[in-house]
Short mmCIF file of C-alpha atoms and ligand atoms in Angstrom, two decimals:
data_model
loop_
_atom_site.label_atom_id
_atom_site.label_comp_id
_atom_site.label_asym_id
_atom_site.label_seq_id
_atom_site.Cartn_x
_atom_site.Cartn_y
_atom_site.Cartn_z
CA UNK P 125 13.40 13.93 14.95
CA UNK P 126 9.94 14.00 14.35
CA UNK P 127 8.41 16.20 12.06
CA UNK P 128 4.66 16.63 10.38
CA UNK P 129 3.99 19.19 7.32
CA UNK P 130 -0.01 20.13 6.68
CA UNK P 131 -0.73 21.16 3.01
CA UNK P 132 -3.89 22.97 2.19
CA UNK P 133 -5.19 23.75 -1.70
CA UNK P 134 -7.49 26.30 -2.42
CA UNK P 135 -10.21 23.81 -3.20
CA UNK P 136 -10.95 21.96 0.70
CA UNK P 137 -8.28 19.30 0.50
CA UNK P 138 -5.79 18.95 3.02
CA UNK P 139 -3.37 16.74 4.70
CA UNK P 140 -0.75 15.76 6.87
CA UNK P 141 2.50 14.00 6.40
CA UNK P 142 5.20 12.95 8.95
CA UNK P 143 8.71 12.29 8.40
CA UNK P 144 8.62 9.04 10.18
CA UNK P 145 7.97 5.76 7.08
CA UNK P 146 6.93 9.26 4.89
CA UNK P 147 3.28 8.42 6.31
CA UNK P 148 0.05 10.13 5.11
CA UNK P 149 -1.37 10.71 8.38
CA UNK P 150 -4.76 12.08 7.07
CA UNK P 151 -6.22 13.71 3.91
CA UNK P 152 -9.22 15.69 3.99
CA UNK P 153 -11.56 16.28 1.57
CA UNK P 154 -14.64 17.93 1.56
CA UNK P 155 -17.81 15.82 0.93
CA UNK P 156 -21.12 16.53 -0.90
CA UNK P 157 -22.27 19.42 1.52
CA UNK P 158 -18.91 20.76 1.30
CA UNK P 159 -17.96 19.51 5.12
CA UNK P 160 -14.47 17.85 5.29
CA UNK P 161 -14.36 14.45 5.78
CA UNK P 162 -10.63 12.50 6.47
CA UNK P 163 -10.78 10.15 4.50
CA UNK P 164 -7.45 8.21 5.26
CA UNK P 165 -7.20 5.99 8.11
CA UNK P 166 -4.34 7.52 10.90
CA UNK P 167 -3.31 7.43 14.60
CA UNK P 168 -3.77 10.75 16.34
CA UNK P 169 -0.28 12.15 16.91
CA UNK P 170 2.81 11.39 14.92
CA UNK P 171 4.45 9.73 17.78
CA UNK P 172 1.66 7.54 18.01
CA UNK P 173 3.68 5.34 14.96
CA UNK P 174 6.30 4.79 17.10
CA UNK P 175 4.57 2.90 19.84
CA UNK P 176 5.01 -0.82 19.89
CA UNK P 177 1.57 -1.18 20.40
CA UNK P 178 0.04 0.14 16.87
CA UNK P 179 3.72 -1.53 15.66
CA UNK P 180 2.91 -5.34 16.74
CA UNK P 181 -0.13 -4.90 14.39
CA UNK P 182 1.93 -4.63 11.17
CA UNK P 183 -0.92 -2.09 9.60
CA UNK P 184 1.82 -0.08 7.79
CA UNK P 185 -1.25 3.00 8.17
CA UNK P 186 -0.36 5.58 5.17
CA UNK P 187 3.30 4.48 5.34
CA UNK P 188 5.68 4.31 2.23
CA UNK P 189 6.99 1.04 1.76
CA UNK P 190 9.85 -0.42 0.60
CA UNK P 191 12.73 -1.52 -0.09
CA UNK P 192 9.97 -3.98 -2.06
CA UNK P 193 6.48 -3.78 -1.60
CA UNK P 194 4.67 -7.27 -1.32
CA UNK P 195 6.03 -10.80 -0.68
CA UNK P 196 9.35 -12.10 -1.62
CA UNK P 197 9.11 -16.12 -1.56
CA UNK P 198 11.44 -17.80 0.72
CA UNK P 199 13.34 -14.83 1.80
CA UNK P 200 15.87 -14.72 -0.86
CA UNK P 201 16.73 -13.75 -4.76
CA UNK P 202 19.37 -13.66 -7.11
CA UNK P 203 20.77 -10.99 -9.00
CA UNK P 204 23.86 -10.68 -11.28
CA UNK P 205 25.03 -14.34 -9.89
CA UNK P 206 24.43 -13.58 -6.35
CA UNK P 207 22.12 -14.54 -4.04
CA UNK P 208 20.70 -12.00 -1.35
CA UNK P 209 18.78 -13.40 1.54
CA UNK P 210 16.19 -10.99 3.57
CA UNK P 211 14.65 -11.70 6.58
CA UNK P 212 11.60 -13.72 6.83
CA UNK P 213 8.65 -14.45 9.01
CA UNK P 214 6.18 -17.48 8.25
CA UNK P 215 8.45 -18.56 5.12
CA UNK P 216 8.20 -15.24 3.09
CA UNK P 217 9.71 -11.58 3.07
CA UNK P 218 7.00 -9.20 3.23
CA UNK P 219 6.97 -5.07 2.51
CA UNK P 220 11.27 -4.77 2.89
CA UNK P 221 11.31 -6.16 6.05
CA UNK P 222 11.29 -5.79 10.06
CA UNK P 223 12.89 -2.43 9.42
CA UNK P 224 11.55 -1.34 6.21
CA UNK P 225 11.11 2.20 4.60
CA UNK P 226 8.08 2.65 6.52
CA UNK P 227 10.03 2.84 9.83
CA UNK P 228 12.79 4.84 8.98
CA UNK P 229 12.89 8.87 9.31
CA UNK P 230 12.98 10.35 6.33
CA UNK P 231 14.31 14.02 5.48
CA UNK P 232 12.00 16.39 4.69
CA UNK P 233 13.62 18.11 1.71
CA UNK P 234 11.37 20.65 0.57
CA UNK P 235 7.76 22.20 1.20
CA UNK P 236 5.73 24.31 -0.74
CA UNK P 237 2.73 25.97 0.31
CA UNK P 238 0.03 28.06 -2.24
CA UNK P 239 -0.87 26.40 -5.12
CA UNK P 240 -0.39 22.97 -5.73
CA UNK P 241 1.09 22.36 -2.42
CA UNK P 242 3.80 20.19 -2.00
CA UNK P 243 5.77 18.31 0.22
CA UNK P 244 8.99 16.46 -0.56
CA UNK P 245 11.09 13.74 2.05
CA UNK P 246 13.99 11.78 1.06
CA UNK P 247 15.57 8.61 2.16
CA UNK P 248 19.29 7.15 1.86
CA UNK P 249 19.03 3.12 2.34
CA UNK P 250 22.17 2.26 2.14
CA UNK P 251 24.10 -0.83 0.65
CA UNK P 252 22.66 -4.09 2.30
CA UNK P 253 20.10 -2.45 4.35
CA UNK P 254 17.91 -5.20 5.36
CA UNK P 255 19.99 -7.21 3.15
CA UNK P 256 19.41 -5.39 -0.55
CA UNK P 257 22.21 -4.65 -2.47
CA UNK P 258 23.05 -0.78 -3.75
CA UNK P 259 22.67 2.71 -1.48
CA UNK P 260 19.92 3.49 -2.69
CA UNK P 261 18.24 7.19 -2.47
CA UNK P 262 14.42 7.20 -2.55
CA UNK P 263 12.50 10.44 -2.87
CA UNK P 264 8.39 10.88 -2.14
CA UNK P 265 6.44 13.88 -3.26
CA UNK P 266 3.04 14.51 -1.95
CA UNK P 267 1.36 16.88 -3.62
CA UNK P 268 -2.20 18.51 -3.51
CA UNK P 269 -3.55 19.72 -7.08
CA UNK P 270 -6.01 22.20 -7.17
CA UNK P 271 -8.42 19.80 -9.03
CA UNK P 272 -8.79 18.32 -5.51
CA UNK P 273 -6.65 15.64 -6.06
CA UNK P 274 -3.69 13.89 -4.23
CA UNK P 275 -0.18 13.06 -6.38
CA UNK P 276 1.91 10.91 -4.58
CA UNK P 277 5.33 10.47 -6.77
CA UNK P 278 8.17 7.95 -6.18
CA UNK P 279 11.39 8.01 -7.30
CA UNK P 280 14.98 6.18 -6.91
CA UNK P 281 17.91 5.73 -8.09
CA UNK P 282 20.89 3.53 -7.04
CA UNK P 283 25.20 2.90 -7.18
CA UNK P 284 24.31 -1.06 -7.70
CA UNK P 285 22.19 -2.87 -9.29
CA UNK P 286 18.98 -3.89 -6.74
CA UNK P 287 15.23 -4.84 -6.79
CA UNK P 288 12.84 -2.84 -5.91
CA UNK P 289 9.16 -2.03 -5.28
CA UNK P 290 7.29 1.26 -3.87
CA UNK P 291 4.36 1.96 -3.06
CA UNK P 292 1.91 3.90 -0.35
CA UNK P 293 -0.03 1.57 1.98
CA UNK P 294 -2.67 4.52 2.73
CA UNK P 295 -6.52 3.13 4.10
CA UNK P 296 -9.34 4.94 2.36
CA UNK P 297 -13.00 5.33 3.90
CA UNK P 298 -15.26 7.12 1.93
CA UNK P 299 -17.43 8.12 5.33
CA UNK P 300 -14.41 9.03 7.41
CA UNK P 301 -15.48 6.07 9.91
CA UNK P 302 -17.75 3.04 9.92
CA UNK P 303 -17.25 0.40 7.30
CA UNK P 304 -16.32 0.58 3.24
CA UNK P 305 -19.37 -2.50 2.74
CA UNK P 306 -21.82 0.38 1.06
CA UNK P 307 -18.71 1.69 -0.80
CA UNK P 308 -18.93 1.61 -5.00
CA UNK P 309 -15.70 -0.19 -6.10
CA UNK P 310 -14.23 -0.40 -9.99
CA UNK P 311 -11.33 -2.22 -10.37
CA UNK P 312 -10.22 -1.66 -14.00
CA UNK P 313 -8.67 -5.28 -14.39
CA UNK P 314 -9.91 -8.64 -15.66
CA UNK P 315 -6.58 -9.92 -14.73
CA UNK P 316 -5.37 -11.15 -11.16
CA UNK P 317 -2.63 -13.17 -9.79
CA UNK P 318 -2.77 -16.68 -8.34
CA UNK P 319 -1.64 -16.78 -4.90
CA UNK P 320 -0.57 -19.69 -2.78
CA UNK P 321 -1.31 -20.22 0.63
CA UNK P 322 0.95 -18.21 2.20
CA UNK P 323 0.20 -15.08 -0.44
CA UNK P 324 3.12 -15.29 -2.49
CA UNK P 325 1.91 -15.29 -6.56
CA UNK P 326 2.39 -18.78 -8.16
CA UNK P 327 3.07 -17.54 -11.28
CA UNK P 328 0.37 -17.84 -13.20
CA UNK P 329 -1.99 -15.41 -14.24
CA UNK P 330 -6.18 -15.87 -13.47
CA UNK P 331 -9.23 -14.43 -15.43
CA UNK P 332 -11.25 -12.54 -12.92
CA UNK P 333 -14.40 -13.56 -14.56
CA UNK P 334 -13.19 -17.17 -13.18
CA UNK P 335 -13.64 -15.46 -9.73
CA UNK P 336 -15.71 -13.46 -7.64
CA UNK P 337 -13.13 -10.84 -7.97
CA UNK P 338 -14.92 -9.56 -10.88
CA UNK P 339 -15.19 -5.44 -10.12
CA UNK P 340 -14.97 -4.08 -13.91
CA UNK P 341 -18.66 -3.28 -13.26
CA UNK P 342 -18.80 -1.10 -10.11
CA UNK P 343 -20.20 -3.22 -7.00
CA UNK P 344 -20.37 -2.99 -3.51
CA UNK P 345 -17.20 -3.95 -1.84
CA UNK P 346 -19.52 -6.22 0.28
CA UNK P 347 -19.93 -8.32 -2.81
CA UNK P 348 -16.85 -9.60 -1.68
CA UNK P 349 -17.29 -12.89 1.11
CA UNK P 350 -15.13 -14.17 3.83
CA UNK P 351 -12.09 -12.10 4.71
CA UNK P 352 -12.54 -9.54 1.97
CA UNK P 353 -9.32 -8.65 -0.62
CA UNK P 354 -5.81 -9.12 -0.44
CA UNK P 355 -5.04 -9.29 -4.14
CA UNK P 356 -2.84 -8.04 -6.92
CA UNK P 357 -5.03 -6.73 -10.10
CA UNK P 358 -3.01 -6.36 -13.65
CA UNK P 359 -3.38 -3.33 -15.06
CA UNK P 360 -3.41 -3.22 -18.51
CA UNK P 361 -5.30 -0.27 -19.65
CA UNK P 362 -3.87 2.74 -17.96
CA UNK P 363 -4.40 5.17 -16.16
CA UNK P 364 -7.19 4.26 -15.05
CA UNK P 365 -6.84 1.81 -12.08
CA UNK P 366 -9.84 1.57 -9.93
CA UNK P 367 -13.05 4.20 -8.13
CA UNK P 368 -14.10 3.98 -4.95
CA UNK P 369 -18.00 5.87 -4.41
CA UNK P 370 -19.58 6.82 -1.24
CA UNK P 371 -23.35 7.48 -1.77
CA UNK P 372 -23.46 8.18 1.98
CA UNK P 373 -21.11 11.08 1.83
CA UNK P 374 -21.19 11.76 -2.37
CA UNK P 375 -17.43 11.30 -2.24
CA UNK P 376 -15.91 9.60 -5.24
CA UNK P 377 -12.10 8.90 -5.79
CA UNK P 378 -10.48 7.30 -8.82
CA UNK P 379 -7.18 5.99 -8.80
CA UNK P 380 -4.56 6.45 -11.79
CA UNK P 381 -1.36 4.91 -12.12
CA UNK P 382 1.10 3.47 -14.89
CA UNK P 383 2.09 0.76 -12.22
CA UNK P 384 2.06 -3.02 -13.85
CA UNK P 385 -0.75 -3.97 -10.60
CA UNK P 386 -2.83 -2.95 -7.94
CA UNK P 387 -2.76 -4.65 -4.31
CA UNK P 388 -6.32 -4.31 -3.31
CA UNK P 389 -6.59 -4.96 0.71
CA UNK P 390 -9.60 -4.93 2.89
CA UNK P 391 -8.51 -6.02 5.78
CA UNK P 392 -11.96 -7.26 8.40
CA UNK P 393 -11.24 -5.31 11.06
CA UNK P 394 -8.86 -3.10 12.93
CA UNK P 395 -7.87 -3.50 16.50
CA UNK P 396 -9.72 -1.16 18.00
CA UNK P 397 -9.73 -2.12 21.41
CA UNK P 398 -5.97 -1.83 21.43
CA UNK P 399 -5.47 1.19 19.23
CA UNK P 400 -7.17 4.89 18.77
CA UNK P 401 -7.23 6.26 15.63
CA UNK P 402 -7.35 10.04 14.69
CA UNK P 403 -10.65 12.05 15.72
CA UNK P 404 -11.86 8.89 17.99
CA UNK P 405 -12.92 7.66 15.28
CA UNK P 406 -14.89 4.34 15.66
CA UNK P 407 -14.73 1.84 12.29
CA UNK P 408 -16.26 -1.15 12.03
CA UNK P 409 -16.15 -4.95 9.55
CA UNK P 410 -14.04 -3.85 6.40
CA UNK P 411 -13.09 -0.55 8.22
CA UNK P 412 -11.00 0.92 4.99
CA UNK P 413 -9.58 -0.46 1.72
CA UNK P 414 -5.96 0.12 0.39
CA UNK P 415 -5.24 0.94 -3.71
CA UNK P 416 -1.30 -0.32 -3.43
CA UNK P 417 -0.33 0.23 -6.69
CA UNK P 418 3.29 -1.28 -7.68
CA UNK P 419 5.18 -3.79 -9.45
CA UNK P 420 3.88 -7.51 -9.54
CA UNK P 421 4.91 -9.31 -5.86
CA UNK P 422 8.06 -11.74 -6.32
CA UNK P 423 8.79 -10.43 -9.34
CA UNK P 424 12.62 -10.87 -8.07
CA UNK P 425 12.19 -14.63 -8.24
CA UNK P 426 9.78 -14.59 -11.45
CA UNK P 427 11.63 -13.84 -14.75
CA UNK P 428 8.38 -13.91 -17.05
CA UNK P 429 6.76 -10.84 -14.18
CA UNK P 430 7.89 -7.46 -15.46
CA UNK P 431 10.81 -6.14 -14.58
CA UNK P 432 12.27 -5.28 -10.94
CA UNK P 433 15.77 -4.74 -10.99
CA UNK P 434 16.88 -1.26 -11.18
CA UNK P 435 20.22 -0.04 -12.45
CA UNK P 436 22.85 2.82 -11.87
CA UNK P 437 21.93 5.46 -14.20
CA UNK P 438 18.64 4.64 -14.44
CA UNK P 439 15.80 6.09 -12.21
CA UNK P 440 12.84 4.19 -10.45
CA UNK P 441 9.36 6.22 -10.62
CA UNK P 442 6.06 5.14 -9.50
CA UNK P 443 3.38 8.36 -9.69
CA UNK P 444 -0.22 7.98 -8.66
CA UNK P 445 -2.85 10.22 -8.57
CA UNK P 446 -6.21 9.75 -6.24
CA UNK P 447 -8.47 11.93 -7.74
CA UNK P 448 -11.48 13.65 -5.87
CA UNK P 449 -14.78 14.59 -6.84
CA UNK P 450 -18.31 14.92 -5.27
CA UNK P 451 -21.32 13.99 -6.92
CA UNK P 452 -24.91 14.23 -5.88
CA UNK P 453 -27.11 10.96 -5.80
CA UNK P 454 -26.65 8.66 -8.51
CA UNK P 455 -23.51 6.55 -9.03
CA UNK P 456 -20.60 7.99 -11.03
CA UNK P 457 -19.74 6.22 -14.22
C1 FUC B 662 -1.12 -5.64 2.33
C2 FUC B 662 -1.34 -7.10 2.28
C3 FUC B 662 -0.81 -7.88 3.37
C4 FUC B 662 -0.64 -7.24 4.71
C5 FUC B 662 -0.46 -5.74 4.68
C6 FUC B 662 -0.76 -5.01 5.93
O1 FUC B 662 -0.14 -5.22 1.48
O2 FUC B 662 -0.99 -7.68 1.05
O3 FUC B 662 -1.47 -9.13 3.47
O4 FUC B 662 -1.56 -7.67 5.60
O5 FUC B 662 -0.92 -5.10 3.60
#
């Protein structure tokens, strides 16, 4: 059964969360005149997930994914001297599958309202659900702090050994419509993956500065050409991950994680004949950006990538933190 759970804070921010893939649906937050802005891309009702037409897209909008986040090369992996295959479209396995953790219903577990609201949902995958080993239970806190900022907190554990890779797939515009272009963007990485042709890493490692992925110094996303980002960042110096800026609305949100990467994704537009998202709102080229922050992609097929496999007894975790603050004309440092 469906089921959506607002939280508000004290300080403006808000949001709402179904059970169905644990999706953000929105997050509000209020801008530099102190007028609330939703700043997370959604579809206007709940139900609105199910419907094949927003699914044959494949926009995973605010979902949690899973059971591993990113491409898997050829479909397949070993582990403990087996090999697991996974179903594949186009030669690789991509975000756990055609029934992945973004289109299941999770439980919602727990909900706290006040300070520091919270929501909690839960998930049982169970052994050789979309062909991963282990039942595997997967928890997902969303929580407002009162410093206006979002914690989204992943954990699992598991009865057999199995790979795994979380993360939120939430799209972020600064303006609440339009296009990211004008947005600031900091990526705190001079480290990105290679990628073949159909996305899948290579295995080797690339200097940004050998690219025009170079976003240590805050740019405009539009400094990007072509189709825009679909890349994983290394993070090496944590917390700090990445900052998006909106000058338009004085909106400013930094990212922190202790994830090993970043998938940054601007995808060029949405389908927006086909689809209406929340508040009619109209977006345009590079609608929204995504801060997927997670393990490195294959690592299940890459022994020198860090690790993916997790254990019974031990337990998964994957916390991030979009932080939100307003400022008043010049760019944030
Ligand atoms: C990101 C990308 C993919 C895909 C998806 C919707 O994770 O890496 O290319 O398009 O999101």
């Amino acid at each position: 059964m469906m089921e959506v759970v607002k939280l508000a804070n004290s300080k403006g921010m808000e949001l709402e969360v179904c059970n169905y893939g644990a999706t953000l649906m929105s997050l509000s937050v209020p801008n530099r005149n102190k007028e609330q802005v939703n700043v997370v891309v959604g579809l206007p009702e709940a139900e609105d997930y199910l419907d094949p037409r927003y699914q044959m897209h494949n926009l995973y909008l605010g979902s949690s994914v899973g059971r591993y986040a990113g491409r898997i090369s050829n479909g397949s992996f070993q582990l403990e001297g087996k090999y697991y295959t996974l179903e594949m479209e186009k030669g690789v396995h991509l975000h756990g599958g055609q029934n992945g953790f973004d289109k299941k219903f999770w439980e919602v577990i727990a909900t706290k309202q006040g300070r520091n609201p919270r929501v909690e949902l839960s998930l049982l995958s169970k052994d050789m659900d979309e062909g991963y080993p282990g039942n595997l239970r997967v928890s997902v806190v969303y929580e407002l702090l009162e410093s206006n900022a979002l914690r989204i907190y992943y954990t699992a554990t598991t009865d057999r050994p199995t790979v795994l890779n979380l993360t939120n797939h939430a799209y972020y515009n600064l303006n609440g419509a339009g296009s990211v272009s004008e947005h600031y963007l900091q990526i705190n990485s001079s480290k990105l993956l290679e990628l073949d042709d159909k996305k899948v890493p290579t295995g080797k490692i690339l200097e940004c500065s050998q690219t025009h992925y170079d976003f240590l110094k805050k740019a405009h996303v539009k400094k990007i050409k072509n189709s825009g980002l679909d890349d994983v960042f290394v993070l090496s110096q944590k917390p700090f991950c990445a900052s998006l800026t909106s000058m338009q609305t004085g909106i400013h949100m930094k990212v922190l994680t202790r994830q090993p990467a970043v998938v940054i994704y601007t995808p060029y537009l949405f389908p927006e004949m086909e689809l209406d998202f929340k508040g009619s709102t109209a977006y345009g080229l590079f609608p929204a950006i995504c801060f997927e922050t997670q393990n490195f992609p294959d690592a299940p097929n890459k022994s020198h990538f860090p690790n993916s496999v997790l254990r019974p007894g031990e337990t998964y975790t994957n916390e991030t933190v979009f932080d939100f603050s307003t400022c008043m004309d010049t760019v944030r440092q």
